[in-house]
PDB file of C-alpha atoms in Angstrom:
ATOM      1  CA  MET A   1     113.664  66.420  89.447  1.00  0.00           C
ATOM      2  CA  ASN A   2     111.217  68.147  91.780  1.00  0.00           C
ATOM      3  CA  ARG A   3     111.386  71.846  92.582  1.00  0.00           C
ATOM      4  CA  PRO A   4     111.344  72.574  96.330  1.00  0.00           C
ATOM      5  CA  THR A   5     107.949  73.871  97.443  1.00  0.00           C
ATOM      6  CA  SER A   6     109.551  76.977  98.933  1.00  0.00           C
ATOM      7  CA  LEU A   7     110.947  77.928  95.516  1.00  0.00           C
ATOM      8  CA  THR A   8     107.579  77.428  93.876  1.00  0.00           C
ATOM      9  CA  ILE A   9     106.002  79.762  96.433  1.00  0.00           C
ATOM     10  CA  ILE A  10     108.766  82.358  96.094  1.00  0.00           C
ATOM     11  CA  GLY A  11     108.678  82.212  92.294  1.00  0.00           C
ATOM     12  CA  TRP A  12     104.935  82.812  92.166  1.00  0.00           C
ATOM     13  CA  LEU A  13     105.100  85.484  94.870  1.00  0.00           C
ATOM     14  CA  LEU A  14     107.724  87.363  92.858  1.00  0.00           C
ATOM     15  CA  ILE A  15     105.564  87.146  89.740  1.00  0.00           C
ATOM     16  CA  VAL A  16     102.396  88.295  91.522  1.00  0.00           C
ATOM     17  CA  MET A  17     104.232  91.099  93.357  1.00  0.00           C
ATOM     18  CA  GLY A  18     105.809  92.152  90.059  1.00  0.00           C
ATOM     19  CA  ILE A  19     102.398  92.373  88.385  1.00  0.00           C
ATOM     20  CA  PHE A  20     100.942  94.362  91.281  1.00  0.00           C
ATOM     21  CA  GLY A  21     104.060  96.548  91.317  1.00  0.00           C
ATOM     22  CA  LEU A  22     103.655  97.407  87.646  1.00  0.00           C
ATOM     23  CA  ILE A  23      99.954  98.147  88.076  1.00  0.00           C
ATOM     24  CA  SER A  24     100.563 100.338  91.117  1.00  0.00           C
ATOM     25  CA  GLN A  25     103.403 102.260  89.460  1.00  0.00           C
ATOM     26  CA  LEU A  26     101.260 102.960  86.432  1.00  0.00           C
ATOM     27  CA  THR A  27      98.085 103.887  88.320  1.00  0.00           C
ATOM     28  CA  MET A  28      99.234 105.629  91.499  1.00  0.00           C
ATOM     29  CA  GLN A  29     101.335 108.354  89.908  1.00  0.00           C
ATOM     30  CA  ASP A  30      98.393 110.763  90.070  1.00  0.00           C
ATOM     31  CA  ASN A  31      97.441 109.890  93.667  1.00  0.00           C
ATOM     32  CA  PRO A  32      97.812 113.034  95.831  1.00  0.00           C
ATOM     33  CA  ALA A  33      98.841 111.039  98.924  1.00  0.00           C
ATOM     34  CA  VAL A  34     101.619 109.322  96.973  1.00  0.00           C
ATOM     35  CA  GLN A  35     102.754 112.645  95.509  1.00  0.00           C
ATOM     36  CA  GLN A  36     102.857 114.171  98.997  1.00  0.00           C
ATOM     37  CA  VAL A  37     105.078 111.364 100.329  1.00  0.00           C
ATOM     38  CA  LEU A  38     107.341 111.503  97.293  1.00  0.00           C
ATOM     39  CA  ALA A  39     107.658 115.280  97.632  1.00  0.00           C
ATOM     40  CA  GLU A  40     109.536 114.674 100.898  1.00  0.00           C
ATOM     41  CA  SER A  41     112.095 112.479  99.115  1.00  0.00           C
ATOM     42  CA  PRO A  42     115.358 113.851  97.711  1.00  0.00           C
ATOM     43  CA  LEU A  43     114.687 111.947  94.473  1.00  0.00           C
ATOM     44  CA  PRO A  44     112.147 113.241  91.941  1.00  0.00           C
ATOM     45  CA  ALA A  45     108.873 111.332  91.661  1.00  0.00           C
ATOM     46  CA  SER A  46     109.785 110.303  88.105  1.00  0.00           C
ATOM     47  CA  VAL A  47     112.930 108.549  89.389  1.00  0.00           C
ATOM     48  CA  HIS A  48     110.877 106.686  91.997  1.00  0.00           C
ATOM     49  CA  MET A  49     108.460 105.623  89.254  1.00  0.00           C
ATOM     50  CA  ILE A  50     111.265 104.398  86.980  1.00  0.00           C
ATOM     51  CA  LEU A  51     112.900 102.489  89.837  1.00  0.00           C
ATOM     52  CA  GLY A  52     109.519 100.981  90.747  1.00  0.00           C
ATOM     53  CA  ILE A  53     108.907  99.821  87.187  1.00  0.00           C
ATOM     54  CA  ILE A  54     112.411  98.352  86.930  1.00  0.00           C
ATOM     55  CA  GLY A  55     111.909  96.619  90.288  1.00  0.00           C
ATOM     56  CA  ALA A  56     108.597  95.137  89.171  1.00  0.00           C
ATOM     57  CA  ILE A  57     110.159  93.840  85.960  1.00  0.00           C
ATOM     58  CA  VAL A  58     113.093  92.390  87.914  1.00  0.00           C
ATOM     59  CA  GLY A  59     110.575  90.635  90.183  1.00  0.00           C
ATOM     60  CA  LEU A  60     108.708  89.172  87.216  1.00  0.00           C
ATOM     61  CA  VAL A  61     111.888  87.982  85.506  1.00  0.00           C
ATOM     62  CA  SER A  62     113.347  86.628  88.742  1.00  0.00           C
ATOM     63  CA  GLY A  63     110.155  84.777  89.616  1.00  0.00           C
ATOM     64  CA  TYR A  64     110.056  83.165  86.196  1.00  0.00           C
ATOM     65  CA  GLY A  65     113.735  82.278  86.502  1.00  0.00           C
ATOM     66  CA  VAL A  66     113.269  80.672  89.917  1.00  0.00           C
ATOM     67  CA  LEU A  67     110.452  78.531  88.541  1.00  0.00           C
ATOM     68  CA  LYS A  68     112.505  77.536  85.494  1.00  0.00           C
ATOM     69  CA  ASP A  69     115.718  76.547  87.313  1.00  0.00           C
ATOM     70  CA  MET A  70     117.743  79.582  86.208  1.00  0.00           C
ATOM     71  CA  ASN A  71     120.454  80.087  88.821  1.00  0.00           C
ATOM     72  CA  TRP A  72     121.086  83.737  87.894  1.00  0.00           C
ATOM     73  CA  SER A  73     117.501  84.638  88.830  1.00  0.00           C
ATOM     74  CA  ARG A  74     118.082  84.345  92.568  1.00  0.00           C
ATOM     75  CA  TYR A  75     121.183  86.541  92.342  1.00  0.00           C
ATOM     76  CA  LEU A  76     119.303  89.091  90.236  1.00  0.00           C
ATOM     77  CA  TYR A  77     116.493  89.241  92.787  1.00  0.00           C
ATOM     78  CA  MET A  78     118.827  89.503  95.769  1.00  0.00           C
ATOM     79  CA  GLY A  79     121.057  92.102  94.123  1.00  0.00           C
ATOM     80  CA  TRP A  80     118.187  94.323  93.047  1.00  0.00           C
ATOM     81  CA  SER A  81     116.500  93.942  96.433  1.00  0.00           C
ATOM     82  CA  VAL A  82     119.619  95.053  98.293  1.00  0.00           C
ATOM     83  CA  VAL A  83     120.027  98.042  95.963  1.00  0.00           C
ATOM     84  CA  GLY A  84     116.339  98.917  96.361  1.00  0.00           C
ATOM     85  CA  LEU A  85     116.549  98.608 100.130  1.00  0.00           C
ATOM     86  CA  ILE A  86     119.553 100.939 100.278  1.00  0.00           C
ATOM     87  CA  ILE A  87     117.879 103.493  97.998  1.00  0.00           C
ATOM     88  CA  GLY A  88     114.710 103.277 100.062  1.00  0.00           C
ATOM     89  CA  LEU A  89     116.530 103.765 103.340  1.00  0.00           C
ATOM     90  CA  LEU A  90     118.325 106.818 101.936  1.00  0.00           C
ATOM     91  CA  THR A  91     115.365 108.452 100.203  1.00  0.00           C
ATOM     92  CA  MET A  92     112.103 107.495 101.900  1.00  0.00           C
ATOM     93  CA  PRO A  93     110.824 109.806 104.621  1.00  0.00           C
ATOM     94  CA  PHE A  94     109.660 106.862 106.744  1.00  0.00           C
ATOM     95  CA  THR A  95     111.506 103.614 107.360  1.00  0.00           C
ATOM     96  CA  SER A  96     108.796 101.349 108.778  1.00  0.00           C
ATOM     97  CA  ILE A  97     107.972  99.901 105.365  1.00  0.00           C
ATOM     98  CA  MET A  98     111.669  99.347 104.763  1.00  0.00           C
ATOM     99  CA  LEU A  99     111.799  97.119 107.845  1.00  0.00           C
ATOM    100  CA  LEU A 100     109.108  94.913 106.315  1.00  0.00           C
ATOM    101  CA  SER A 101     111.153  94.788 103.095  1.00  0.00           C
ATOM    102  CA  LEU A 102     114.183  93.707 105.096  1.00  0.00           C
ATOM    103  CA  VAL A 103     112.196  90.860 106.679  1.00  0.00           C
ATOM    104  CA  PHE A 104     110.996  89.666 103.250  1.00  0.00           C
ATOM    105  CA  LEU A 105     114.533  89.870 101.900  1.00  0.00           C
ATOM    106  CA  GLY A 106     115.863  87.793 104.789  1.00  0.00           C
ATOM    107  CA  VAL A 107     113.191  85.114 104.451  1.00  0.00           C
ATOM    108  CA  PHE A 108     113.570  84.904 100.680  1.00  0.00           C
ATOM    109  CA  ALA A 109     117.385  84.774 100.983  1.00  0.00           C
ATOM    110  CA  PHE A 110     117.118  81.906 103.458  1.00  0.00           C
ATOM    111  CA  PHE A 111     114.972  79.825 101.115  1.00  0.00           C
ATOM    112  CA  LEU A 112     116.756  80.824  97.890  1.00  0.00           C
ATOM    113  CA  PHE A 113     120.166  79.751  99.178  1.00  0.00           C
ATOM    114  CA  ARG A 114     119.471  76.748 101.380  1.00  0.00           C
ATOM    115  CA  PRO A 115     120.840  73.327 100.361  1.00  0.00           C
ATOM    116  CA  ALA A 116     117.632  72.148  98.668  1.00  0.00           C
ATOM    117  CA  ALA A 117     117.550  75.323  96.565  1.00  0.00           C
ATOM    118  CA  ASN A 118     121.228  74.966  95.695  1.00  0.00           C
ATOM    119  CA  ASP A 119     120.547  71.424  94.522  1.00  0.00           C
ATOM    120  CA  TRP A 120     117.615  72.618  92.384  1.00  0.00           C
ATOM    121  CA  PHE A 121     119.606  75.390  90.737  1.00  0.00           C
ATOM    122  CA  ASN A 122     122.593  73.080  90.174  1.00  0.00           C
ATOM    123  CA  GLY A 123     120.412  70.467  88.471  1.00  0.00           C
ATOM    124  CA  GLN A 124     120.715  67.837  91.196  1.00  0.00           C
ATOM    125  CA  ALA A 125     117.813  65.707  92.338  1.00  0.00           C
ATOM    126  CA  VAL A 126     115.631  67.122  95.094  1.00  0.00           C
ATOM    127  CA  THR A 127     113.256  65.096  97.205  1.00  0.00           C
ATOM    128  CA  ALA A 128     109.556  65.797  96.727  1.00  0.00           C
ATOM    129  CA  GLY A 129     108.051  68.355  99.065  1.00  0.00           C
ATOM    130  CA  GLU A 130     111.491  69.363 100.378  1.00  0.00           C
TER     131      GLU A 130
END
């Protein structure tokens, strides 16, 4: 059974973005520009950091799950992404980056729930290359 190429790309993107997310959360906490932006948010910076770390871990786990044919992984990613998008829209002082997140979410949702992906996650044969 061949994994659709789109799921391979999404799985690896989630893993890479999760790694970069963890690194950025752990290294940018002392950045004055980041602190200035977070000071304008109704949530404390520590809450943003915790949510960022959780989001990065969810991305890593979801990416691994997508690559390993674990159906729950696409629901985990989508659920956390929607929650993160809502929190971001309510707490971030600027929304332009949230629009980019919405585009990514839409594209990923399209590929994670199309028929070829459904077949992959349900253990049915998928044609090579999708």
